[in-house]
Amino acid sequence: MIARLEGRLIDIVLWGSLAAILIFFYIPIFTLIAFSFQEGRFLTLPFEGISLRWYGELFRNANALNALWNSTLIAVITTVIATAIGTMAAIAAVRYRFRGSDAFRLLAGVPLAFPQLLLGIVLLLWFSVLGRMLDFSTGITTAIIGHIVYITPFAMVIVAVQVYNFDATVEDAARDCGASSFEVYRYVTIPLLWPGIFSAAIFAFLLSWGNFYLTYSLAGSTRTLPTFIFSGIAIGSSPLYPAIATVIFIPGILLVILANRLRRT
Amino acid sequence: MADEVPRSWRDPDLLIKALPTVLLQTTCFLAPLVMTFLLTFQRSRNFQLQWSWDLWTWTDVFSKPHYWTILGHTIFMAAACVAICLIIAFPIAYGLATRFKAWENEIKVLITFAFITDATLKIYGWALFLDKNGMANYTLSSIGLPPEMVAFLYTDWATLLGMVYSLSAFAIFTLYLSISNIDRSLILAAYDAGAGKFRAHWEVTLPLCKPGIWAGSVLIFLLSVGAFLEPKVLGGGKSPMSAELIRQTFETRVNWPLGAALTLVLMVVSVFIVLLFSRLIGLKRAGLAA
Amino acid sequence: MTAILDIQDVRKSYGSYAALKGVSLSVNQGEFIALVGPSGCGKTTLLKQIAGFEEPDTGRIAIADADMAGVPAAKRPTSMVFQKLALFPHMTVAENIGFPLKLRRTDTAEIKKRVGQMIELMQLKGEYLTRYPRQLSGGEQQRVALARSMVSAPKLLLLDEPLSALDVKLKKVLQAELKRLHRSVGVTFVHVTHDLEEAMMLADRICVMRDGAILQLGTPADIYYRPAGSFVSGFIGETNLLPITVTERTSAGLFYRAADIVDADGRIAADLIAGNVAKGPALLMLRPELLRVLSPGDVADGEIAAEVTEMFGKGGTVQYRARTPGGQMLVVEIPGTSSLPMRIGDKVRLGFTKKDIYVFGAEA
């Protein structure tokens, strides 16, 4: 009797806290979405009306469109490079034994636990000093490098989970069937790691697409959507910014759902 | 699974896979860190970097209590953030690992999305929500409560809320992983031994997911000492934290050596705290074994 | 008979650990050979060297008279059935079986035909072709793995404990299947197992390994009745090893003394003695089923007095444990009958026939 009561109580506590945390997580997101439909000029309640006015403004605003383009460019390049390097690192970290493999894992993973702002600053110093010597200034390329440094470890960890669950004897089996090293990768390793690689790519894209700290430090005068919004927070803002935020959410939610669907199959 | 014989670094397979990471993280992570360290031995004069190779900057750092007050405040906030994250993450992680099976994937998608959405946006959303004219106050006043109830924005509490918001997903995922690795039969054995459900979890689940608790704590602590947006946007910059100070040192005062030194102090102190705690926990474990 | 596989003094070390300490072995065309030994004995390591996943440090491996040094696994005329089967989870059964042919650029129609033949040979249902491995039962997966290994018509089929994960009943079925397959295709099988009983059932010759070296190579009967030493004798079933003292060793045989054994002439013929027996201590082996209970008046070549201490019914047979006055424990196994010839506490005489014993040195 008491045990059943306890079980019921635990269920209530668990589902209750789940509901609470989901509300907590989605308050700012829904606030932004709601404000993006505000008809009036100011971000205050009550709404003057509901309209798509600010989405229209968004697509007429050259700076916003430019930021959208920059975000996309940086995210796509970062995704390709970080996923490729991260996948290879994951195989090396999980499957290979070699001298210094512990040091390798540490080096490959440590940027994960490094505050992004500080990483941005440290890299800014580095690029500034190098830039002074080699005559370049920070911009879209340095931003991409910063993103790759930060995101590659994420990609590595995600693929590593897949590599860890991967039975390496199927590669031996393929070799035994007469496959060359390349054919082993083409027919066995890559197809089997694909769900992990794909999730890693999606995460890489989203982390880069919405990244503020590194872009803020490293992109020079180039604006991406997040830094564009940040500038909007600073000066008394209009619903244009919530509208941009909502636009940023869209690929995110689509890709996360897709990644999860794929990982399940 | 892993190799039986260690590979040589001349193995092309290993080189192809490990070298890009090694090159990337040495040239764009380690080298910048080393250079940051070297920069602290230079001076800044009239917003220009001077290669002087002395301890001038470090003298400055150690002689101004102001920096250390801010550091102390930062550490305190980070510790509070860790504690709150763990408390709110535990029931979610436990539920995900045991009770929410039917909805596990949907819940994970919802949490992941909220987590992976960029901090700027979410913090901005909170600022709008908590604003004097925002949703929170509007809701309160519309049900007849005085809006001053939520004079919440621009306080340390708002900063803390933002930090917990940004980082609690780390605790949820690390705890979830370690709880789902616990052998269910151990908990059943505890029931069998006559423990109630709460008791069983207190005695079995909690100790066994210590690695997850520890990993989550370290990650959240290290990331939250670098919190910048939360104190700036939600805390209104009233009680600045280290990251904000460092940012200002670079941006407004254009003092690179001092900024570099403050960055290093923040990193070294937080890593030291992590090591200290891991040693304390390690000692306790050794004590139990003996 | 020609040797299809010839291994000469192969050595392999992993760091400071010597996994193979000089192994030589010759396998005949069409033979079914089993490599047996406890885990860590080097049997799987040896198989890996044959398959080409690893290269030996020194020594020579030749398959069909061709030296395999430097030939990668993909190019060897061998095919492996893996312990965990290693079926490709993302390919259908047909794709799995056809994979070796696809890599050899065989044309699609030919692949289809050969896969069909394999399916038939392995007695799998045709509708399985489009299924994925995880949709099949353990036994069916085994058959698919075998089919994949056989489809490229290898000269040597290497089996790395493929049956070890199965339950007893299924294991028996697949053992019979392997035997049938071996007879019908005539390919040479090298089968690694830690289960000597399985090796006895399947193999023409058995190679018992320990600590990276071959202890004994022989037919199942040799291994069972004429083991090279106590390790081999104890590796299958239970056995009785009685310490004896060899008083005289000649080319014709030996004379011995033993505390518990009553033996009129005390003499053992040369064909019942292992090579490593010299004057001094040795072990006399008696398989439990070759001991019998003597009724009063019965006589036997040798006799041992003992007191029954335990009794286990095993269904078809009954096993007794008995202690000799000298403290030696003996295991006796006799066919089960409805009336039991001995009870716990009985003092009995156990008899054996001279030709059923075997003597080997005390050390190994």
PDB file of C-alpha atoms in Angstrom, chain B residues 2 58 75 133 234 244:
ATOM      1  CA  ALA B   2      40.454  -1.489 -29.783  1.00  0.00           C
ATOM      2  CA  TRP B  58      50.813  40.731 -13.040  1.00  0.00           C
ATOM      3  CA  ILE B  75      32.938  31.551  -8.642  1.00  0.00           C
ATOM      4  CA  ASN B 133       6.435  45.674 -19.700  1.00  0.00           C
ATOM      5  CA  LEU B 234      19.695  39.826 -17.603  1.00  0.00           C
ATOM      6  CA  GLU B 244      32.321  40.846 -18.613  1.00  0.00           C
TER       7      GLU B 244
END
